[in-house]
Every structure is written in structure tokens, then in C-alpha cells.
mmCIF file of C-alpha atoms and ligand atoms in Angstrom:
data_model
loop_
_atom_site.group_PDB
_atom_site.id
_atom_site.type_symbol
_atom_site.label_atom_id
_atom_site.label_comp_id
_atom_site.label_asym_id
_atom_site.label_seq_id
_atom_site.Cartn_x
_atom_site.Cartn_y
_atom_site.Cartn_z
ATOM 1 C CA ALA A 129 3.161 -19.812 16.727
ATOM 2 C CA LYS A 130 4.557 -22.966 18.384
ATOM 3 C CA THR A 131 1.295 -23.547 20.272
ATOM 4 C CA GLU A 132 -0.658 -23.628 17.018
ATOM 5 C CA GLY A 133 0.608 -27.138 16.316
ATOM 6 C CA LYS A 134 2.751 -28.746 13.672
ATOM 7 C CA ASP A 135 0.288 -28.273 10.824
ATOM 8 C CA THR A 136 0.802 -24.529 11.063
ATOM 9 C CA TYR A 137 4.557 -25.051 11.200
ATOM 10 C CA ARG A 138 4.444 -27.279 8.124
ATOM 11 C CA TYR A 139 2.360 -24.697 6.326
ATOM 12 C CA PHE A 140 4.974 -22.076 7.154
ATOM 13 C CA GLU A 141 7.725 -24.359 5.864
ATOM 14 C CA ALA A 142 5.876 -25.058 2.633
ATOM 15 C CA SER A 143 5.301 -21.381 1.999
ATOM 16 C CA MET A 144 8.958 -20.559 2.485
ATOM 17 C CA GLY A 145 10.609 -19.973 -0.860
ATOM 18 C CA ALA A 146 13.607 -21.950 -2.004
ATOM 19 C CA GLU A 147 15.570 -18.736 -1.581
ATOM 20 C CA ALA A 148 14.769 -18.473 2.120
ATOM 21 C CA ARG A 149 15.737 -22.110 2.645
ATOM 22 C CA ASP A 150 19.026 -21.565 0.794
ATOM 23 C CA LYS A 151 19.686 -18.571 2.969
ATOM 24 C CA ARG A 152 19.132 -20.582 6.138
ATOM 25 C CA VAL A 153 21.529 -23.257 4.933
ATOM 26 C CA MET A 154 24.103 -20.626 4.047
ATOM 27 C CA GLU A 155 23.738 -18.922 7.445
ATOM 28 C CA HIS A 156 24.426 -22.236 9.105
ATOM 29 C CA GLU A 157 27.453 -22.933 6.907
ATOM 30 C CA LEU A 158 28.851 -19.432 7.393
ATOM 31 C CA ARG A 159 28.840 -19.892 11.156
ATOM 32 C CA GLN A 160 31.237 -22.839 10.754
ATOM 33 C CA ALA A 161 33.298 -21.510 7.879
ATOM 34 C CA VAL A 162 35.817 -19.538 9.971
ATOM 35 C CA ALA A 163 36.664 -22.527 12.178
ATOM 36 C CA ARG A 164 36.891 -24.716 9.075
ATOM 37 C CA GLN A 165 39.347 -22.273 7.493
ATOM 38 C CA GLU A 166 37.270 -21.827 4.354
ATOM 39 C CA PHE A 167 38.048 -18.127 3.935
ATOM 40 C CA TYR A 168 41.073 -16.620 2.250
ATOM 41 C CA LEU A 169 42.068 -13.188 1.018
ATOM 42 C CA VAL A 170 42.887 -11.882 -2.408
ATOM 43 C CA TYR A 171 44.410 -8.454 -2.905
ATOM 44 C CA GLN A 172 43.735 -5.845 -5.564
ATOM 45 C CA PRO A 173 46.379 -3.204 -6.361
ATOM 46 C CA GLN A 174 45.725 0.488 -5.777
ATOM 47 C CA LYS A 175 48.060 2.675 -7.836
ATOM 48 C CA GLU A 176 48.902 6.346 -8.038
ATOM 49 C CA ILE A 177 47.538 7.257 -11.459
ATOM 50 C CA SER A 178 50.075 9.940 -12.478
ATOM 51 C CA SER A 179 53.093 7.687 -11.887
ATOM 52 C CA GLY A 180 51.665 4.165 -11.954
ATOM 53 C CA LYS A 181 53.308 3.599 -8.580
ATOM 54 C CA MET A 182 51.763 0.957 -6.341
ATOM 55 C CA VAL A 183 50.432 2.498 -3.127
ATOM 56 C CA GLY A 184 48.464 -0.311 -1.568
ATOM 57 C CA PHE A 185 46.118 -3.261 -1.839
ATOM 58 C CA GLU A 186 42.475 -3.785 -0.999
ATOM 59 C CA ALA A 187 41.904 -7.089 0.787
ATOM 60 C CA LEU A 188 38.862 -8.920 -0.612
ATOM 61 C CA VAL A 189 37.531 -11.984 1.155
ATOM 62 C CA ARG A 190 36.834 -15.256 -0.675
ATOM 63 C CA TRP A 191 34.858 -18.236 0.583
ATOM 64 C CA ARG A 192 35.951 -21.610 -0.704
ATOM 65 C CA HIS A 193 32.812 -23.644 -0.071
ATOM 66 C CA PRO A 194 33.538 -27.384 0.290
ATOM 67 C CA THR A 195 30.990 -28.390 -2.362
ATOM 68 C CA ARG A 196 29.856 -25.219 -4.118
ATOM 69 C CA GLY A 197 33.324 -23.854 -4.865
ATOM 70 C CA ASP A 198 34.094 -20.150 -4.549
ATOM 71 C CA VAL A 199 31.115 -18.105 -3.365
ATOM 72 C CA SER A 200 31.175 -14.366 -4.119
ATOM 73 C CA PRO A 201 31.282 -11.954 -1.162
ATOM 74 C CA ALA A 202 28.528 -10.004 -2.921
ATOM 75 C CA ILE A 203 26.336 -13.027 -2.071
ATOM 76 C CA PHE A 204 27.562 -14.189 1.328
ATOM 77 C CA ILE A 205 28.478 -10.892 3.031
ATOM 78 C CA PRO A 206 24.847 -9.659 3.084
ATOM 79 C CA VAL A 207 23.737 -13.050 4.476
ATOM 80 C CA ALA A 208 26.501 -12.900 7.095
ATOM 81 C CA GLU A 209 25.410 -9.369 8.028
ATOM 82 C CA ASP A 210 21.807 -10.464 8.565
ATOM 83 C CA SER A 211 22.717 -13.524 10.613
ATOM 84 C CA GLY A 212 25.429 -11.909 12.738
ATOM 85 C CA ALA A 213 28.153 -14.212 11.384
ATOM 86 C CA ILE A 214 29.830 -11.100 9.961
ATOM 87 C CA GLY A 215 31.327 -10.309 13.378
ATOM 88 C CA GLN A 216 33.485 -13.421 13.337
ATOM 89 C CA ILE A 217 34.200 -13.221 9.608
ATOM 90 C CA GLY A 218 35.131 -9.542 9.816
ATOM 91 C CA GLU A 219 37.511 -10.248 12.668
ATOM 92 C CA TRP A 220 39.128 -13.040 10.684
ATOM 93 C CA VAL A 221 39.550 -10.714 7.681
ATOM 94 C CA LEU A 222 41.089 -7.922 9.767
ATOM 95 C CA THR A 223 43.493 -10.279 11.525
ATOM 96 C CA ALA A 224 44.535 -12.109 8.364
ATOM 97 C CA ALA A 225 45.018 -8.861 6.393
ATOM 98 C CA CYS A 226 47.147 -7.263 9.135
ATOM 99 C CA GLU A 227 49.234 -10.401 9.670
ATOM 100 C CA GLU A 228 49.846 -10.861 5.947
ATOM 101 C CA ALA A 229 50.608 -7.180 5.313
ATOM 102 C CA ALA A 230 53.072 -7.132 8.210
ATOM 103 C CA ARG A 231 55.108 -9.703 6.246
ATOM 104 C CA TRP A 232 55.192 -7.828 2.922
ATOM 105 C CA GLU A 233 58.615 -6.676 1.717
ATOM 106 C CA ASN A 234 57.133 -3.324 0.741
ATOM 107 C CA PRO A 235 55.419 -1.279 3.461
ATOM 108 C CA LEU A 236 52.323 -0.621 1.343
ATOM 109 C CA THR A 237 48.858 0.189 2.637
ATOM 110 C CA VAL A 238 46.333 -2.594 3.197
ATOM 111 C CA ALA A 239 42.685 -1.552 2.851
ATOM 112 C CA VAL A 240 40.117 -3.646 4.712
ATOM 113 C CA ASN A 241 36.336 -3.492 4.250
ATOM 114 C CA VAL A 242 34.358 -2.966 7.438
ATOM 115 C CA SER A 243 30.678 -3.831 7.534
ATOM 116 C CA ALA A 244 28.018 -1.857 9.396
ATOM 117 C CA VAL A 245 27.542 -4.550 12.032
ATOM 118 C CA GLN A 246 31.271 -4.678 12.748
ATOM 119 C CA LEU A 247 31.576 -0.916 13.002
ATOM 120 C CA HIS A 248 28.754 -0.737 15.533
ATOM 121 C CA ASN A 249 30.188 -3.457 17.733
ATOM 122 C CA THR A 250 31.137 -1.753 21.013
ATOM 123 C CA ASN A 251 34.597 -3.287 20.916
ATOM 124 C CA PHE A 252 35.502 -2.394 17.350
ATOM 125 C CA SER A 253 38.279 0.143 17.988
ATOM 126 C CA ARG A 254 39.724 -2.034 20.756
ATOM 127 C CA LYS A 255 39.810 -5.002 18.366
ATOM 128 C CA VAL A 256 41.582 -2.911 15.757
ATOM 129 C CA HIS A 257 44.112 -1.819 18.363
ATOM 130 C CA GLU A 258 44.736 -5.403 19.538
ATOM 131 C CA THR A 259 45.046 -6.647 15.978
ATOM 132 C CA LEU A 260 47.676 -4.006 15.214
ATOM 133 C CA LEU A 261 49.657 -4.869 18.340
ATOM 134 C CA ASN A 262 49.459 -8.624 17.755
ATOM 135 C CA SER A 263 50.386 -8.431 14.082
ATOM 136 C CA GLY A 264 53.024 -5.735 14.469
ATOM 137 C CA LEU A 265 51.568 -3.817 11.528
ATOM 138 C CA ALA A 266 52.257 -0.072 11.670
ATOM 139 C CA PRO A 267 48.859 1.655 12.167
ATOM 140 C CA GLY A 268 49.579 4.023 9.266
ATOM 141 C CA ARG A 269 49.563 1.077 6.883
ATOM 142 C CA LEU A 270 45.982 0.106 7.690
ATOM 143 C CA GLU A 271 43.072 1.765 5.941
ATOM 144 C CA LEU A 272 39.474 0.892 6.769
ATOM 145 C CA GLU A 273 36.915 1.131 3.958
ATOM 146 C CA ILE A 274 33.537 2.140 5.304
ATOM 147 C CA THR A 275 30.336 2.711 3.332
ATOM 148 C CA GLU A 276 27.829 5.433 4.118
ATOM 149 C CA THR A 277 25.191 2.820 4.791
ATOM 150 C CA ALA A 278 27.348 1.668 7.708
ATOM 151 C CA LEU A 279 27.397 5.179 9.177
ATOM 152 C CA VAL A 280 23.739 6.142 9.104
ATOM 153 C CA LYS A 281 22.560 3.339 11.417
ATOM 154 C CA ASP A 282 23.770 5.232 14.466
ATOM 155 C CA MET A 283 25.701 8.331 13.483
ATOM 156 C CA PRO A 284 26.956 9.490 16.913
ATOM 157 C CA ARG A 285 28.311 6.033 17.622
ATOM 158 C CA ALA A 286 29.874 5.672 14.172
ATOM 159 C CA LEU A 287 31.551 9.052 14.646
ATOM 160 C CA ALA A 288 32.931 8.071 18.049
ATOM 161 C CA THR A 289 34.296 4.820 16.597
ATOM 162 C CA LEU A 290 35.911 6.539 13.603
ATOM 163 C CA ARG A 291 37.589 9.023 15.950
ATOM 164 C CA GLN A 292 38.913 6.173 18.098
ATOM 165 C CA VAL A 293 40.426 4.246 15.179
ATOM 166 C CA LYS A 294 41.880 7.450 13.743
ATOM 167 C CA ALA A 295 43.476 8.184 17.099
ATOM 168 C CA LEU A 296 45.344 4.884 16.667
ATOM 169 C CA GLY A 297 46.848 6.284 13.454
ATOM 170 C CA VAL A 298 44.614 4.189 11.165
ATOM 171 C CA ARG A 299 43.107 5.864 8.091
ATOM 172 C CA VAL A 300 39.508 5.658 6.950
ATOM 173 C CA ALA A 301 38.178 5.792 3.395
ATOM 174 C CA MET A 302 34.576 6.438 2.393
ATOM 175 C CA ASP A 303 33.708 3.435 0.218
ATOM 176 C CA ASP A 304 31.205 3.268 -2.666
ATOM 177 C CA PHE A 305 30.951 7.064 -2.754
ATOM 178 C CA GLY A 306 27.961 8.251 -4.753
ATOM 179 C CA THR A 307 25.776 5.213 -4.175
ATOM 180 C CA GLY A 308 24.505 6.267 -0.716
ATOM 181 C CA TYR A 309 21.862 8.869 -0.061
ATOM 182 C CA SER A 310 23.469 11.791 1.713
ATOM 183 C CA SER A 311 27.104 11.726 0.684
ATOM 184 C CA LEU A 312 27.739 15.414 1.182
ATOM 185 C CA SER A 313 26.585 15.748 4.766
ATOM 186 C CA ASN A 314 28.381 12.513 5.647
ATOM 187 C CA LEU A 315 31.619 13.881 4.216
ATOM 188 C CA ARG A 316 31.282 16.884 6.472
ATOM 189 C CA ALA A 317 30.244 14.940 9.562
ATOM 190 C CA PHE A 318 32.873 12.171 9.473
ATOM 191 C CA PRO A 319 36.679 12.480 9.521
ATOM 192 C CA PHE A 320 37.462 10.569 6.308
ATOM 193 C CA ASP A 321 40.953 10.513 4.814
ATOM 194 C CA LYS A 322 39.979 9.427 1.307
ATOM 195 C CA ILE A 323 37.007 9.186 -1.048
ATOM 196 C CA LYS A 324 36.522 6.003 -3.108
ATOM 197 C CA ILE A 325 34.251 6.709 -6.083
ATOM 198 C CA ASP A 326 32.122 3.671 -6.780
ATOM 199 C CA GLY A 327 32.956 1.681 -9.914
ATOM 200 C CA SER A 328 29.503 2.341 -11.359
ATOM 201 C CA PHE A 329 30.616 5.967 -11.988
ATOM 202 C CA ILE A 330 33.862 4.938 -13.653
ATOM 203 C CA LYS A 331 32.306 2.646 -16.233
ATOM 204 C CA SER A 332 32.511 4.492 -19.592
ATOM 205 C CA VAL A 333 33.438 7.756 -17.831
ATOM 206 C CA ASP A 334 35.498 8.611 -20.925
ATOM 207 C CA LYS A 335 32.493 8.151 -23.228
ATOM 208 C CA ASN A 336 29.518 9.390 -21.236
ATOM 209 C CA GLY A 337 29.346 13.141 -20.638
ATOM 210 C CA GLN A 338 26.883 12.857 -17.784
ATOM 211 C CA VAL A 339 29.012 10.375 -15.853
ATOM 212 C CA ALA A 340 32.115 12.463 -16.607
ATOM 213 C CA ALA A 341 30.432 15.541 -15.087
ATOM 214 C CA ILE A 342 29.667 13.609 -11.894
ATOM 215 C CA VAL A 343 33.210 12.263 -11.585
ATOM 216 C CA ARG A 344 34.691 15.749 -12.213
ATOM 217 C CA ALA A 345 32.445 17.111 -9.464
ATOM 218 C CA VAL A 346 33.602 14.429 -7.007
ATOM 219 C CA LEU A 347 37.240 15.180 -7.879
ATOM 220 C CA GLY A 348 36.568 18.876 -7.248
ATOM 221 C CA LEU A 349 34.972 17.972 -3.945
ATOM 222 C CA GLY A 350 38.040 15.963 -2.965
ATOM 223 C CA ARG A 351 40.358 18.838 -3.855
ATOM 224 C CA GLY A 352 38.219 21.312 -1.942
ATOM 225 C CA LEU A 353 38.213 19.116 1.134
ATOM 226 C CA GLY A 354 41.864 18.167 0.770
ATOM 227 C CA LEU A 355 41.002 14.481 0.394
ATOM 228 C CA PRO A 356 42.599 12.222 -2.209
ATOM 229 C CA VAL A 357 40.117 10.444 -4.475
ATOM 230 C CA LEU A 358 40.429 6.805 -5.511
ATOM 231 C CA ALA A 359 38.498 5.608 -8.552
ATOM 232 C CA GLU A 360 37.503 1.937 -8.367
ATOM 233 C CA GLY A 361 36.443 -0.312 -11.232
ATOM 234 C CA VAL A 362 38.886 1.088 -13.804
ATOM 235 C CA GLU A 363 38.494 -1.397 -16.657
ATOM 236 C CA THR A 364 39.901 0.325 -19.740
ATOM 237 C CA LEU A 365 42.808 2.481 -20.871
ATOM 238 C CA GLY A 366 40.286 5.149 -21.924
ATOM 239 C CA GLU A 367 38.892 5.357 -18.392
ATOM 240 C CA LEU A 368 42.406 5.497 -16.912
ATOM 241 C CA LYS A 369 43.419 8.293 -19.317
ATOM 242 C CA PHE A 370 40.326 10.305 -18.438
ATOM 243 C CA LEU A 371 41.118 9.964 -14.722
ATOM 244 C CA ASP A 372 44.764 10.920 -15.311
ATOM 245 C CA ALA A 373 43.725 14.014 -17.282
ATOM 246 C CA GLU A 374 41.336 14.986 -14.467
ATOM 247 C CA ALA A 375 44.090 14.517 -11.863
ATOM 248 C CA CYS A 376 42.363 11.707 -9.958
ATOM 249 C CA GLU A 377 44.989 10.563 -7.472
ATOM 250 C CA ILE A 378 44.525 6.792 -7.181
ATOM 251 C CA GLY A 379 43.064 4.043 -9.365
ATOM 252 C CA GLN A 380 41.929 0.474 -8.803
ATOM 253 C CA GLY A 381 40.329 -1.950 -11.240
ATOM 254 C CA TYR A 382 40.825 -4.826 -13.640
ATOM 255 C CA TYR A 383 42.818 -2.649 -16.069
ATOM 256 C CA ILE A 384 45.261 -1.696 -13.299
ATOM 257 C CA GLY A 385 45.367 -5.095 -11.640
ATOM 258 C CA ARG A 386 42.987 -7.941 -10.869
ATOM 259 C CA PRO A 387 42.524 -9.248 -7.346
ATOM 260 C CA ALA A 388 44.913 -12.173 -6.760
ATOM 261 C CA LEU A 389 46.773 -14.044 -4.052
ATOM 262 C CA ILE A 390 49.515 -11.795 -2.682
ATOM 263 C CA GLU A 391 52.234 -14.218 -3.869
ATOM 264 C CA GLU A 392 51.270 -13.407 -7.438
ATOM 265 C CA PHE A 393 52.457 -9.814 -7.089
ATOM 266 C CA GLY A 394 56.117 -10.767 -6.708
ATOM 267 C CA ASP A 395 58.145 -7.993 -5.084
ATOM 268 C CA LEU A 396 55.088 -5.665 -5.113
ATOM 269 C CA THR A 397 56.828 -2.971 -7.144
ATOM 270 C CA GLY A 398 55.134 -3.477 -10.510
ATOM 271 C CA VAL A 399 54.386 -0.228 -12.308
ATOM 272 C CA VAL A 400 51.629 0.467 -14.834
ATOM 273 C CA ALA A 401 51.778 3.959 -16.317
ATOM 274 C CA PRO A 402 48.554 5.518 -17.623
ATOM 275 C CA ALA A 403 49.805 6.360 -21.129
HETATM 276 P P1 C2E B 694 33.724 -3.275 -2.951
HETATM 277 O O1 C2E B 694 34.233 -2.938 -1.597
HETATM 278 O O2 C2E B 694 33.125 -2.185 -3.754
HETATM 279 O O3 C2E B 694 34.943 -3.975 -3.713
HETATM 280 C C1 C2E B 694 35.179 -3.857 -5.093
HETATM 281 C C2 C2E B 694 34.598 -5.018 -5.860
HETATM 282 O O4 C2E B 694 34.730 -4.757 -7.264
HETATM 283 C C3 C2E B 694 35.326 -6.329 -5.630
HETATM 284 O O5 C2E B 694 34.381 -7.374 -5.806
HETATM 285 C C4 C2E B 694 36.333 -6.346 -6.779
HETATM 286 O O6 C2E B 694 36.802 -7.642 -7.097
HETATM 287 C C5 C2E B 694 35.482 -5.791 -7.886
HETATM 288 N N1 C2E B 694 36.278 -5.160 -8.933
HETATM 289 C C6 C2E B 694 37.547 -4.730 -8.877
HETATM 290 N N2 C2E B 694 37.940 -4.168 -10.037
HETATM 291 C C7 C2E B 694 36.871 -4.238 -10.862
HETATM 292 C C8 C2E B 694 36.643 -3.822 -12.226
HETATM 293 O O7 C2E B 694 37.497 -3.265 -12.892
HETATM 294 N N3 C2E B 694 35.390 -4.063 -12.728
HETATM 295 C C9 C2E B 694 34.421 -4.670 -12.004
HETATM 296 N N4 C2E B 694 33.251 -4.861 -12.598
HETATM 297 N N5 C2E B 694 34.598 -5.072 -10.715
HETATM 298 C C10 C2E B 694 35.811 -4.860 -10.164
HETATM 299 P P2 C2E B 694 34.292 -8.591 -4.798
HETATM 300 O O8 C2E B 694 35.667 -9.006 -4.365
HETATM 301 O O9 C2E B 694 33.408 -9.616 -5.420
HETATM 302 O O10 C2E B 694 33.570 -7.957 -3.541
HETATM 303 C C11 C2E B 694 32.268 -7.474 -3.638
HETATM 304 C C12 C2E B 694 31.889 -6.698 -2.422
HETATM 305 O O11 C2E B 694 31.869 -7.557 -1.262
HETATM 306 C C13 C2E B 694 32.871 -5.591 -2.072
HETATM 307 O O12 C2E B 694 32.604 -4.442 -2.845
HETATM 308 C C14 C2E B 694 32.579 -5.396 -0.595
HETATM 309 O O13 C2E B 694 31.443 -4.586 -0.419
HETATM 310 C C15 C2E B 694 32.256 -6.811 -0.151
HETATM 311 N N6 C2E B 694 33.452 -7.397 0.476
HETATM 312 C C16 C2E B 694 34.518 -8.008 -0.093
HETATM 313 N N7 C2E B 694 35.412 -8.397 0.836
HETATM 314 C C17 C2E B 694 34.901 -8.012 2.032
HETATM 315 C C18 C2E B 694 35.341 -8.124 3.412
HETATM 316 O O14 C2E B 694 36.430 -8.642 3.723
HETATM 317 N N8 C2E B 694 34.519 -7.606 4.366
HETATM 318 C C19 C2E B 694 33.338 -7.001 4.062
HETATM 319 N N9 C2E B 694 32.580 -6.499 5.063
HETATM 320 N N10 C2E B 694 32.894 -6.865 2.797
HETATM 321 C C20 C2E B 694 33.667 -7.369 1.795
HETATM 322 CA CA1 CA B 695 35.804 -1.662 -0.702
HETATM 323 CA CA1 CA B 696 32.142 -0.435 -4.895
HETATM 324 CA CA1 CA B 697 30.853 -2.258 -1.339
#
């Protein structure tokens, strides 16, 4: 295309939507954001539903953009995945989460999201190992949240990587369960330790019979496979009560606790009982 001259190039530029231009700017900014220390982590509580006992936190990345303010990961993570910047960002997240968790007074679990690109990096399990050694975090306190979409890109490789991180003593949770396209075969093929039902199935689960049937089926699946089930996106007491009555093991969501800086959780022993 270069040889076609600058008129062609200008035409291409003019036909590019504002969205594509924004994306290019964001890609550029994301590549510098780690070095500029623009990322930080917030943590969302995960609690045992029957007792209200805190069991862990999910680390959620935040980007404090110098002029645009906080940008949602729902916006910048997909851009970072496309541009390759996710490798560096994901490493920062893993390191920061392990270092911070190693300093907590309570030895709770820290759950870290792993993107497809990160998982398929040849060095992933070695990086996890190094991060554990450098931070001093006990491997059993780290849980990696992996979506099905991340697995299907290259299943043999994803399986090998999951086995390697599990051999370190790290646990793996299937994230966003129910939103992928072959959940059941993936559950059989990969050595998951936990199922996280996506928040879209928890919304109004206490009021919608169809959604309730799906959630009951997932809970049955978890019991049959011997895997604890975590329900994310719990927003109301009604939803929490439904999950308690159906013996869902773990809950996460605004009703249970909003994501916040770790300092805001005090001694990390706060208890919220379902009823
Ligand atoms: P996710 O892994 O499904 O994380 C749960 C999202 O739901 C978080 O959004 C959380 O703040 C939000 N949430 C929690 N409780 C509730 C609730 O009761 N109701 C509703 N409506 N939402 C709730 P957030 O922090 O904006 O993150 C969005 C997505 O970005 C995450 O979805 C995850 O896929 C991705 N993400 C976040 N942090 C990271 C990261 O460090 N690495 C990677 N690769 N992805 C990340
Ligand atoms: Ca997650
Ligand atoms: Ca989700
Ligand atoms: Ca997700």
C-alpha cells in the first residue's frame, strides 16, 4: 500500500472511524502506562455464603489515565489484548497482587484474572513460579481466573500450562461460566478447582424461574464434579438468600462487598451473614 502514494494513505486515514483512531491512541498510551505507574488494584471480597466468612479477594485492575480519569478494564483490557500490551499489564497485575497479598494480616486467597494472550505465552507458568518466589506468597493462596475463551485458542497448550501452574500448588477457577460456548466439555478437559458462575445468571435469580433453573443446574454440576461454585454479581439480599438456600458455596458482588483499595477492608475479617 505504501507504494501507492500518500493520496491513498490519506484516503485510508479519512475512512478510518473515530473509534479506530481512539483505539490507536489508547494502544499507544497503554504501552507506556505500566512504566508510568498508572495502574493500581482494587479488591473485591469473596465470602462463604453459609457463614459469611471472608475467603478471599479478586484483584481487579484500574487504569488512572492522566487526563481521562479512571478507565474501565472492560474497555482497555480488550484493546490491550489486541495490541499485545496485555503481556506487560498482566505481569504487573500478577506481581502487584502477589506482593500485596503476601503482606495481608490474614492469609486469604487472592484471585487474579489471566487473559488468553498471557496464558498462551510460553513462559507463563515460569513467570507465575518466579512471582511466587519473589513475593513470598504461598502458592495455595493464589487462584488464577481463566475464561473458556482463553482455553479454546490452543487447547493442548492451555492444558499443559494449567497442569504446570497447578503443579506449583496454585488453584485455577473457570471464570464467566455459562457465557462461553462449550462449558461442559471444557470442564471435563481442564483441571479446574472452582466454577465461577457469571453475574449475568445471578441477576434476579430469585425472581426468574428460568435463570434459577440454570443456576441450580450449575450448582448440581459443581457438586457432581466435586468443585465449589462461586456466584459473582450478587447485588441483592434476595439473590444471596436464593444462593444460600441452594447451597452455593461462595458469593461475590456489590451486596457482599464492592471492589475497593485493600486498606479499606481493615483487618480483613468482616462478616456478612446471608440472613
Ligand atoms: P470479571 O472477571 O467478570 O470481573 C467481575 C466484574 O464485575 C468486575 O468489573 C467487578 O467490579 C464487577 N462486579 C462485581 N460485583 C458486581 C455486581 O454486584 N454487579 C455488577 N453489575 N458488577 C459487579 P471490572 O472491575 O470493571 O472488570 C471488568 C472485567 O475486566 C473483568 O470481568 C475481567 O474480565 C476484566 N479484568 C479486570 N481486571 C483484570 C485484570 O487484572 N486482568 C485481566 N486480564 N482482566 C481483568
Ligand atoms: Ca474474574
Ligand atoms: Ca463475569
Ligand atoms: Ca470476564
